Tab-separated table of C-alpha atoms and ligand atoms in Angstrom:
chain	number	residue	atom	x	y	z
Y	34	MET	CA	83.372	231.649	-28.154
Y	35	ASN	CA	83.589	227.993	-27.144
Y	36	GLU	CA	87.032	227.096	-25.977
Y	37	ILE	CA	88.918	224.680	-23.790
Y	38	ILE	CA	91.978	225.423	-21.701
Y	39	LEU	CA	94.445	222.635	-21.035
Y	40	LYS	CA	96.001	221.853	-17.661
Y	41	PRO	CA	99.574	223.043	-17.107
Y	42	GLY	CA	102.035	220.689	-18.805
Y	43	ARG	CA	99.297	218.946	-20.800
Y	44	ASP	CA	99.825	220.829	-24.070
Y	45	HIS	CA	102.862	218.805	-25.148
Y	46	SER	CA	100.999	216.280	-27.298
Y	47	VAL	CA	99.003	219.041	-29.023
Y	48	THR	CA	102.136	221.038	-29.824
Y	49	ARG	CA	103.543	217.741	-31.192
Y	50	ARG	CA	100.461	217.707	-33.469
Y	51	HIS	CA	98.827	214.682	-31.889
Y	52	PRO	CA	95.064	214.962	-32.537
Y	53	TRP	CA	93.581	213.523	-29.322
Y	54	ILE	CA	92.846	215.429	-26.107
Y	55	PHE	CA	91.562	213.296	-23.228
Y	56	SER	CA	89.171	214.610	-20.589
Y	57	GLY	CA	91.898	214.522	-17.923
Y	58	ALA	CA	94.019	217.066	-19.814
Y	59	ILE	CA	91.328	219.740	-19.789
Y	60	ALA	CA	91.352	222.357	-17.011
Y	61	GLN	CA	88.443	224.498	-18.103
Y	62	VAL	CA	85.673	224.767	-20.684
Y	63	GLU	CA	84.504	228.239	-21.736
Y	64	GLY	CA	81.071	228.702	-23.327
Y	65	ALA	CA	78.623	225.836	-23.738
Y	66	PRO	CA	79.771	223.687	-26.635
Y	67	ALA	CA	77.260	221.128	-27.959
Y	68	PRO	CA	78.418	217.700	-29.185
Y	69	GLY	CA	80.352	218.131	-32.423
Y	70	ASP	CA	80.905	221.889	-32.009
Y	71	THR	CA	84.264	223.317	-32.935
Y	72	VAL	CA	86.195	224.609	-29.929
Y	73	ARG	CA	89.311	226.740	-29.727
Y	74	VAL	CA	92.117	224.973	-27.848
Y	75	ARG	CA	94.401	226.968	-25.548
Y	76	SER	CA	97.349	225.997	-23.395
Y	77	SER	CA	97.333	226.840	-19.663
Y	78	ASP	CA	99.249	230.056	-20.376
Y	79	GLY	CA	96.628	231.158	-22.915
Y	80	ALA	CA	98.491	230.341	-26.154
Y	81	GLU	CA	96.159	229.390	-29.021
Y	82	LEU	CA	96.983	225.862	-30.175
Y	83	GLY	CA	94.306	225.388	-32.841
Y	84	TRP	CA	90.789	224.010	-33.199
Y	85	GLY	CA	89.136	220.742	-32.311
Y	86	ALA	CA	85.780	218.954	-32.239
Y	87	TRP	CA	84.010	218.729	-28.872
Y	88	SER	CA	82.803	215.289	-27.865
Y	89	PRO	CA	81.352	215.455	-24.337
Y	90	GLU	CA	80.305	211.773	-24.166
Y	91	SER	CA	83.757	210.435	-24.964
Y	92	GLN	CA	86.880	210.232	-22.810
Y	93	MET	CA	88.573	211.468	-25.968
Y	94	ARG	CA	86.964	214.826	-25.349
Y	95	VAL	CA	88.470	216.803	-28.234
Y	96	ARG	CA	89.893	215.724	-31.582
Y	97	MET	CA	91.994	218.345	-33.300
Y	98	TRP	CA	90.857	219.661	-36.673
Y	99	SER	CA	93.689	222.107	-37.158
Y	100	PHE	CA	96.865	223.160	-35.368
Y	101	ASP	CA	96.705	226.564	-37.066
Y	102	PRO	CA	94.801	229.100	-34.894
Y	103	ALA	CA	94.224	231.240	-38.022
Y	104	GLU	CA	92.503	228.482	-40.019
Y	105	SER	CA	88.673	228.402	-40.143
Y	106	VAL	CA	86.949	225.078	-39.697
Y	107	ASP	CA	84.068	225.222	-42.169
Y	108	ALA	CA	82.698	223.335	-45.181
Y	109	SER	CA	85.541	224.502	-47.408
Y	110	PHE	CA	88.072	223.293	-44.803
Y	111	ILE	CA	86.453	219.845	-44.913
Y	112	GLU	CA	86.506	219.869	-48.706
Y	113	ARG	CA	90.205	220.876	-48.786
Y	114	ARG	CA	91.127	218.025	-46.462
Y	115	LEU	CA	89.100	215.579	-48.575
Y	116	ALA	CA	90.768	216.861	-51.750
Y	117	HIS	CA	94.211	216.291	-50.186
Y	118	ALA	CA	93.267	212.797	-49.120
Y	119	ILE	CA	92.030	211.864	-52.590
Y	120	ALA	CA	95.066	213.499	-54.259
Y	121	GLY	CA	97.224	211.308	-52.010
Y	122	ARG	CA	95.708	208.237	-53.683
Y	123	ALA	CA	96.102	209.571	-57.245
Y	124	THR	CA	98.742	207.015	-58.248
Y	125	LEU	CA	96.705	204.096	-56.953
Y	126	LEU	CA	93.500	205.464	-58.501
Y	127	ALA	CA	95.198	205.839	-61.887
Y	128	ALA	CA	96.889	202.420	-61.845
Y	129	ASP	CA	95.050	199.296	-62.920
Y	130	VAL	CA	96.192	197.423	-59.790
Y	131	THR	CA	92.705	197.618	-58.326
Y	132	ASN	CA	89.390	199.448	-58.417
Y	133	ALA	CA	89.019	199.427	-54.638
Y	134	CYS	CA	90.958	201.452	-52.102
Y	135	ARG	CA	90.704	203.664	-49.041
Y	136	LEU	CA	90.318	207.332	-49.984
Y	137	VAL	CA	90.160	208.788	-46.475
Y	138	ASN	CA	91.854	207.281	-43.418
Y	139	ALA	CA	90.538	209.324	-40.489
Y	140	GLU	CA	93.118	211.026	-38.219
Y	141	SER	CA	95.948	210.075	-40.544
Y	142	ASP	CA	94.313	212.204	-43.263
Y	143	GLY	CA	93.495	215.067	-40.887
Y	144	LEU	CA	89.850	213.974	-40.744
Y	145	PRO	CA	89.244	212.280	-37.366
Y	146	GLY	CA	86.194	210.041	-37.380
Y	147	LEU	CA	85.904	209.584	-41.149
Y	148	VAL	CA	86.736	206.625	-43.344
Y	149	VAL	CA	85.847	206.605	-47.036
Y	150	ASP	CA	86.441	203.489	-49.118
Y	151	ARG	CA	86.025	203.151	-52.864
Y	152	TYR	CA	84.561	199.955	-54.300
Y	153	ASP	CA	84.455	200.258	-58.086
Y	154	ASN	CA	82.156	203.236	-58.697
Y	155	HIS	CA	80.596	203.312	-55.231
Y	156	LEU	CA	81.889	205.012	-52.099
Y	157	VAL	CA	81.267	203.746	-48.581
Y	158	CYS	CA	81.602	206.163	-45.631
Y	159	GLN	CA	81.990	205.386	-41.966
Y	160	ILE	CA	81.598	208.176	-39.419
Y	161	THR	CA	82.576	207.400	-35.821
Y	162	THR	CA	82.792	210.733	-33.970
Y	163	ALA	CA	80.404	213.486	-32.900
Y	164	GLY	CA	82.734	216.000	-34.554
Y	165	MET	CA	82.560	214.359	-37.959
Y	166	GLU	CA	78.845	213.619	-37.653
Y	167	ARG	CA	78.303	217.398	-37.604
Y	168	TRP	CA	79.872	217.724	-41.070
Y	169	LYS	CA	78.235	214.703	-42.684
Y	170	SER	CA	76.220	216.566	-45.322
Y	171	ASP	CA	79.266	218.697	-46.229
Y	172	VAL	CA	81.369	215.541	-46.557
Y	173	VAL	CA	78.801	214.036	-48.920
Y	174	ALA	CA	78.488	217.227	-50.991
Y	175	ALA	CA	82.273	217.557	-51.278
Y	176	LEU	CA	82.779	213.889	-52.198
Y	177	THR	CA	80.142	214.228	-54.913
Y	178	ARG	CA	82.176	217.075	-56.437
Y	179	LEU	CA	85.629	215.588	-55.888
Y	180	TRP	CA	84.963	211.995	-56.923
Y	181	PRO	CA	81.766	211.701	-58.984
Y	182	CYS	CA	80.403	208.184	-58.527
Y	183	ALA	CA	77.266	206.067	-58.799
Y	184	GLY	CA	76.436	206.344	-55.114
Y	185	ILE	CA	77.648	207.055	-51.598
Y	186	TYR	CA	76.581	204.578	-48.912
Y	187	GLU	CA	76.922	204.969	-45.151
Y	188	ARG	CA	78.154	202.155	-42.899
Y	189	SER	CA	78.291	204.048	-39.612
Y	190	ASP	CA	77.542	201.005	-37.491
Y	191	ALA	CA	80.921	200.656	-35.761
Y	192	GLU	CA	80.820	200.140	-31.993
Y	193	ALA	CA	82.939	203.259	-31.526
Y	194	ARG	CA	79.856	205.386	-32.169
Y	195	ALA	CA	78.305	204.308	-28.871
Y	196	HIS	CA	81.202	205.968	-26.957
Y	197	GLU	CA	80.279	209.212	-28.716
Y	198	GLY	CA	76.572	209.010	-27.913
Y	199	LEU	CA	75.762	208.365	-31.569
Y	200	ALA	CA	73.224	205.796	-32.793
Y	201	PRO	CA	74.165	203.530	-35.719
Y	202	ALA	CA	73.399	204.942	-39.169
Y	203	VAL	CA	73.347	202.938	-42.394
Y	204	GLY	CA	71.894	203.627	-45.822
Y	205	ALA	CA	72.343	205.581	-49.020
Y	206	LEU	CA	73.663	209.126	-48.561
Y	207	ALA	CA	73.685	210.113	-52.242
Y	208	GLY	CA	73.030	208.577	-55.650
Y	209	ALA	CA	72.134	204.951	-56.218
Y	210	GLU	CA	72.010	202.201	-53.586
Y	211	PRO	CA	74.963	199.860	-54.042
Y	212	PRO	CA	74.185	196.460	-55.570
Y	213	GLU	CA	73.942	193.535	-53.156
Y	214	ARG	CA	77.473	192.542	-54.151
Y	215	ILE	CA	79.981	194.914	-55.688
Y	216	GLU	CA	82.581	193.140	-57.791
Y	217	ILE	CA	86.058	194.528	-57.365
Y	218	GLN	CA	89.360	193.426	-58.849
Y	219	GLU	CA	92.771	193.428	-57.242
Y	220	ARG	CA	95.846	192.480	-59.267
Y	221	GLY	CA	93.818	190.250	-61.539
Y	222	CYS	CA	91.793	188.590	-58.760
Y	223	ARG	CA	88.065	189.259	-58.571
Y	224	TYR	CA	86.200	189.572	-55.275
Y	225	LEU	CA	82.530	190.120	-54.446
Y	226	VAL	CA	82.058	192.655	-51.659
Y	227	ASP	CA	78.966	192.977	-49.493
Y	228	VAL	CA	79.188	196.609	-48.401
Y	229	ARG	CA	75.962	196.370	-46.374
Y	230	ALA	CA	76.809	193.435	-44.113
Y	231	GLY	CA	80.523	192.796	-44.665
Y	232	HIS	CA	83.178	193.535	-42.029
Y	233	LYS	CA	84.446	197.114	-41.821
Y	234	THR	CA	83.101	198.662	-45.040
Y	235	GLY	CA	83.069	195.257	-46.757
Y	236	PHE	CA	86.636	194.185	-47.556
Y	237	TYR	CA	90.096	194.171	-45.934
Y	238	LEU	CA	91.605	196.697	-48.313
Y	239	ASP	CA	94.490	197.218	-45.874
Y	240	GLN	CA	95.911	193.766	-46.768
Y	241	ARG	CA	96.199	194.458	-50.529
Y	242	ASP	CA	100.006	194.596	-50.687
Y	243	ASN	CA	100.391	191.690	-48.281
Y	244	ARG	CA	98.083	189.543	-50.428
Y	245	ALA	CA	100.485	190.189	-53.330
Y	246	LEU	CA	103.522	189.245	-51.204
Y	247	VAL	CA	101.860	186.055	-50.003
Y	248	ALA	CA	100.800	185.166	-53.564
Y	249	ALA	CA	104.430	185.486	-54.635
Y	250	CYS	CA	105.332	182.788	-52.063
Y	251	ALA	CA	102.574	180.403	-53.150
Y	252	THR	CA	103.881	178.643	-56.225
Y	253	GLY	CA	103.145	174.947	-56.206
Y	254	GLY	CA	102.601	174.611	-52.472
Y	255	ASP	CA	99.777	173.746	-50.100
Y	256	MET	CA	98.372	176.846	-48.489
Y	257	LEU	CA	96.454	177.275	-45.229
Y	258	ASN	CA	94.432	180.494	-45.057
Y	259	VAL	CA	93.424	180.972	-41.423
Y	260	PHE	CA	90.831	183.650	-40.563
Y	261	ALA	CA	89.967	183.604	-44.253
Y	262	TYR	CA	86.993	186.015	-44.303
Y	263	THR	CA	85.894	186.050	-47.974
Y	264	GLY	CA	88.960	184.206	-49.224
Y	265	GLY	CA	91.339	187.112	-50.033
Y	266	PHE	CA	94.769	185.640	-49.316
Y	267	GLY	CA	93.839	182.133	-50.422
Y	268	ILE	CA	92.385	183.182	-53.751
Y	269	ALA	CA	95.413	185.380	-54.482
Y	270	ALA	CA	97.631	182.365	-53.689
Y	271	MET	CA	95.614	179.994	-55.896
Y	272	MET	CA	95.718	182.460	-58.774
Y	273	ALA	CA	99.495	182.620	-58.323
Y	274	GLY	CA	99.804	178.831	-58.627
Y	275	ALA	CA	99.318	177.293	-55.172
Y	276	ALA	CA	98.594	173.551	-55.445
Y	277	SER	CA	95.803	173.667	-52.866
Y	278	VAL	CA	94.240	176.031	-50.376
Y	279	THR	CA	92.443	175.347	-47.097
Y	280	HIS	CA	90.335	178.223	-45.795
Y	281	VAL	CA	89.448	178.309	-42.084
Y	282	GLU	CA	86.787	180.785	-40.998
Y	283	LEU	CA	84.252	181.086	-38.176
Y	284	SER	CA	81.606	182.995	-40.104
Y	285	ALA	CA	79.436	180.868	-42.395
Y	286	ASP	CA	78.437	183.947	-44.418
Y	287	ALA	CA	82.029	184.985	-45.002
Y	288	LEU	CA	82.968	181.432	-45.969
Y	289	ALA	CA	80.046	181.232	-48.404
Y	290	LEU	CA	81.344	184.351	-50.096
Y	291	ALA	CA	84.845	182.842	-50.140
Y	292	ARG	CA	83.411	179.913	-52.134
Y	293	GLU	CA	81.669	182.278	-54.526
Y	294	ASN	CA	84.853	184.290	-54.918
Y	295	SER	CA	86.830	181.141	-55.683
Y	296	ARG	CA	84.338	180.171	-58.384
Y	297	LEU	CA	84.445	183.691	-59.792
Y	298	ASN	CA	88.174	183.302	-60.270
Y	299	VAL	CA	87.842	179.749	-61.580
Y	300	CYS	CA	90.193	178.414	-58.929
Y	301	ASP	CA	87.942	175.940	-57.164
Y	302	GLY	CA	88.786	172.772	-59.076
Y	303	GLY	CA	88.577	170.425	-56.096
Y	304	ASN	CA	91.805	171.666	-54.570
Y	305	ALA	CA	90.121	174.193	-52.293
Y	306	GLU	CA	88.789	173.214	-48.884
Y	307	TYR	CA	86.479	175.388	-46.763
Y	308	ILE	CA	86.399	174.703	-43.045
Y	309	GLU	CA	83.849	176.519	-40.944
Y	310	GLY	CA	85.129	176.562	-37.407
Y	311	ASN	CA	87.151	178.099	-34.632
Y	312	ALA	CA	90.747	178.468	-35.843
Y	313	PHE	CA	92.170	177.600	-32.418
Y	314	GLU	CA	90.407	174.226	-32.516
Y	315	VAL	CA	90.891	173.535	-36.232
Y	316	LEU	CA	94.656	174.119	-35.999
Y	317	ARG	CA	94.856	171.700	-33.054
Y	318	THR	CA	92.993	169.069	-35.049
Y	319	PHE	CA	95.411	169.593	-37.946
Y	320	ARG	CA	98.391	169.262	-35.592
Y	321	ASP	CA	97.020	166.015	-34.166
Y	322	ALA	CA	96.388	164.711	-37.702
Y	323	ARG	CA	99.973	165.734	-38.644
Y	324	ARG	CA	98.792	167.795	-41.566
Y	325	GLU	CA	101.471	169.917	-43.249
Y	326	PHE	CA	101.501	173.050	-45.352
Y	327	ASP	CA	104.013	175.108	-47.328
Y	328	LEU	CA	102.398	178.465	-46.733
Y	329	ILE	CA	100.240	179.653	-43.828
Y	330	VAL	CA	98.499	182.997	-43.351
Y	331	LEU	CA	97.281	183.972	-39.880
Y	332	ASP	CA	95.169	187.120	-40.105
Y	333	PRO	CA	93.058	187.089	-36.925
Y	334	PRO	CA	90.566	189.741	-35.834
Y	335	LYS	CA	91.531	192.298	-33.213
Y	336	PHE	CA	92.226	190.339	-30.005
Y	337	ALA	CA	92.739	193.431	-27.781
Y	338	ASP	CA	90.646	196.568	-27.812
Y	339	ALA	CA	91.517	197.675	-24.284
Y	340	LYS	CA	94.773	197.577	-22.319
Y	341	LYS	CA	93.293	195.108	-19.844
Y	342	HIS	CA	92.955	192.572	-22.697
Y	343	LEU	CA	96.588	192.836	-23.799
Y	344	MET	CA	97.900	189.792	-21.916
Y	345	ALA	CA	95.029	187.578	-23.076
Y	346	ALA	CA	95.534	188.834	-26.623
Y	347	CYS	CA	99.229	187.940	-26.498
Y	348	ARG	CA	98.377	184.439	-25.274
Y	349	GLY	CA	95.982	184.096	-28.210
Y	350	TYR	CA	98.595	185.258	-30.726
Y	351	LYS	CA	101.199	182.944	-29.219
Y	352	ASP	CA	98.838	179.994	-29.329
Y	353	ILE	CA	97.929	180.255	-33.012
Y	354	ASN	CA	101.477	181.083	-34.079
Y	355	LEU	CA	102.837	178.106	-32.140
Y	356	LEU	CA	100.343	175.829	-33.902
Y	357	ALA	CA	101.132	177.339	-37.303
Y	358	PHE	CA	104.882	176.809	-36.779
Y	359	LYS	CA	104.172	173.139	-36.069
Y	360	LEU	CA	102.170	172.742	-39.276
Y	361	LEU	CA	104.788	174.120	-41.668
Y	362	ARG	CA	107.085	171.959	-43.772
Y	363	PRO	CA	110.773	172.915	-43.508
Y	364	GLY	CA	111.388	175.938	-45.750
Y	365	GLY	CA	107.726	176.915	-45.570
Y	366	VAL	CA	106.448	180.475	-45.205
Y	367	LEU	CA	104.298	181.999	-42.482
Y	368	ALA	CA	102.621	185.386	-42.919
Y	369	THR	CA	101.379	186.314	-39.468
Y	370	PHE	CA	99.473	189.470	-38.537
Y	371	SER	CA	98.038	191.460	-35.677
Y	372	CYS	CA	95.584	194.290	-36.264
Y	373	SER	CA	95.319	195.169	-32.559
Y	374	GLY	CA	96.567	198.742	-32.267
Y	375	LEU	CA	97.553	198.044	-28.641
Y	376	VAL	CA	99.968	195.298	-29.681
Y	377	SER	CA	103.094	197.145	-30.830
Y	378	PRO	CA	105.362	195.711	-33.541
Y	379	GLU	CA	107.904	194.997	-30.765
Y	380	ILE	CA	105.420	193.083	-28.625
Y	381	PHE	CA	104.203	191.158	-31.667
Y	382	HIS	CA	107.772	190.255	-32.634
Y	383	LYS	CA	108.371	188.966	-29.104
Y	384	VAL	CA	105.179	186.875	-29.092
Y	385	VAL	CA	105.977	185.296	-32.468
Y	386	SER	CA	109.547	184.519	-31.392
Y	387	ASP	CA	108.299	182.967	-28.130
Y	388	ALA	CA	106.012	180.761	-30.222
Y	389	ALA	CA	108.898	179.718	-32.503
Y	390	VAL	CA	111.080	178.858	-29.482
Y	391	ASP	CA	108.332	176.648	-28.047
Y	392	ALA	CA	107.725	175.025	-31.448
Y	393	ARG	CA	111.508	174.447	-31.774
Y	394	ARG	CA	111.604	175.956	-35.239
Y	395	ASP	CA	114.323	178.112	-36.721
Y	396	VAL	CA	112.757	181.191	-38.260
Y	397	GLN	CA	113.935	184.051	-40.447
Y	398	VAL	CA	112.001	187.260	-40.955
Y	399	LEU	CA	111.881	187.927	-44.704
Y	400	GLN	CA	109.940	191.138	-44.344
Y	401	ARG	CA	108.140	193.226	-41.727
Y	402	LEU	CA	104.641	193.974	-42.921
Y	403	GLN	CA	102.085	196.683	-42.347
Y	404	GLN	CA	98.896	198.122	-43.798
Y	405	ALA	CA	98.898	199.301	-47.434
Y	406	GLY	CA	99.813	202.905	-48.258
Y	407	ASP	CA	96.223	203.999	-48.876
Y	408	HIS	CA	95.850	203.438	-45.095
Y	409	PRO	CA	98.647	205.864	-44.163
Y	410	GLU	CA	99.866	206.422	-40.619
Y	411	GLY	CA	100.053	210.118	-39.677
Y	412	LEU	CA	103.658	210.827	-38.628
Y	413	PHE	CA	102.454	212.451	-35.394
Y	414	PHE	CA	99.824	209.766	-34.814
Y	415	PRO	CA	101.518	206.444	-34.032
Y	416	GLU	CA	98.090	204.919	-33.244
Y	417	GLY	CA	97.540	205.097	-37.023
Y	418	LEU	CA	99.792	202.038	-37.425
Y	419	TYR	CA	97.460	199.243	-36.376
Y	420	LEU	CA	98.256	196.400	-38.757
Y	421	LYS	CA	101.599	194.725	-38.339
Y	422	GLY	CA	102.907	191.450	-39.581
Y	423	LEU	CA	105.926	189.262	-40.192
Y	424	LEU	CA	106.688	187.293	-43.315
Y	425	CYS	CA	108.771	184.381	-42.046
Y	426	ARG	CA	110.698	181.460	-43.526
Y	427	VAL	CA	110.439	178.506	-41.190
Y	428	TRP	CA	113.005	175.665	-40.976
M	690	SAH	N1	92.369	187.667	-44.170
M	690	SAH	C1	91.087	188.292	-44.442
M	690	SAH	C2	90.603	189.158	-43.292
M	690	SAH	C3	90.492	188.439	-41.975
M	690	SAH	S1	89.577	189.302	-40.762
M	690	SAH	C4	91.182	189.080	-45.737
M	690	SAH	O1	92.297	189.372	-46.206
M	690	SAH	O2	90.136	189.409	-46.289
M	690	SAH	C5	89.428	188.121	-39.505
M	690	SAH	C6	88.439	187.000	-39.787
M	690	SAH	O3	88.542	186.045	-38.737
M	690	SAH	C7	86.983	187.416	-39.837
M	690	SAH	O4	86.444	186.993	-41.048
M	690	SAH	C8	86.324	186.670	-38.663
M	690	SAH	O5	85.014	186.201	-38.974
M	690	SAH	C9	87.248	185.511	-38.485
M	690	SAH	N2	87.294	184.932	-37.138
M	690	SAH	C10	87.152	185.541	-35.943
M	690	SAH	N3	87.393	184.694	-34.929
M	690	SAH	C11	87.682	183.494	-35.479
M	690	SAH	C12	88.020	182.216	-34.966
M	690	SAH	N4	88.123	182.010	-33.653
M	690	SAH	N5	88.258	181.217	-35.829
M	690	SAH	C13	88.180	181.423	-37.168
M	690	SAH	N6	87.871	182.611	-37.721
M	690	SAH	C14	87.622	183.642	-36.895
């Protein structure tokens, strides 16, 4: 029997149902577990706390599968968890809001290391842990039964795999290869998604509800869509009646797709501008040229992926928010985000208010924002809340 025994006093997070056990919490390893093997987890006094996946290459040495010592971790366990995850999206799947959503959100769905996104009738999987890698074929078989679709594609090329000793893996897992571009719709907007080369699994599904909120603020105004990717927020705003939109994006490929997406929605009648460049520089140029906007979205990539980068990340957030505050007409709206898990909502709030103080703008928070509900946050897993934002009115 492979099992791990925790150090005295280190069982608290497991009894609080947190799924991660770091190497420093482990006193002893019994047996000879191979990467991805299921291990029994015991407290220092011998109490059985449940089962987890062994990941010897990672500092996150065990990820809990189950907190029930009597539960077996097998293919039917994986299928039950997948069925729960999909059932949790039933309302969204049945609604005509969209044909793209996240079906499985890793730890927050009790399936550490697995993301499954639906794009029309294709599924895209991303596996990031040794534990989940072990169950890959069972995941594919179960998904085929639970959500029959044209094809299941793997995008396991996230950097996180390197920490687990896993090589990247991409390609078809079942059924047909996805087309080069999958067309999805979201609240009447159409978007082309490149699931092979796009960011994450191809599209920022987590911003769905925030795109709708931003669109509702767009009527008649000039919009600046910073960190535009394939156009998401800007196209939603144009479709909702924005007078103009300016997309700013570093990646030429993403910006090219933003143009295509605009054409697809017939909202590119000369009042859309596409600027390929570094947002930090472009916003400075706009400030110097005294350009003004009624609505600005700041949706930057993750600035901090380790604690040592937190201060630099905060300086980056402050910098772009300060510039955005300067570019807004009085009464304008700023939707500003951070997807760095290490930046808490409190820290983010502080950074944005510091920026507003320096910009000498009076600001009201209309709404605190987070990721859409198909990207749930496990109640015992605060790390599951990674996307936070503020919808602000700026005077
Ligand atoms: N708002 C988008 C998602 C943005 S993701 C949506 O809803 O779909 C962040 C984007 O910022 C990525 O497309 C990335 O290419 C881009 N990016 C990263 N660094 C940048 C920089 N310095 N300047 C401009 N864009 C940048």
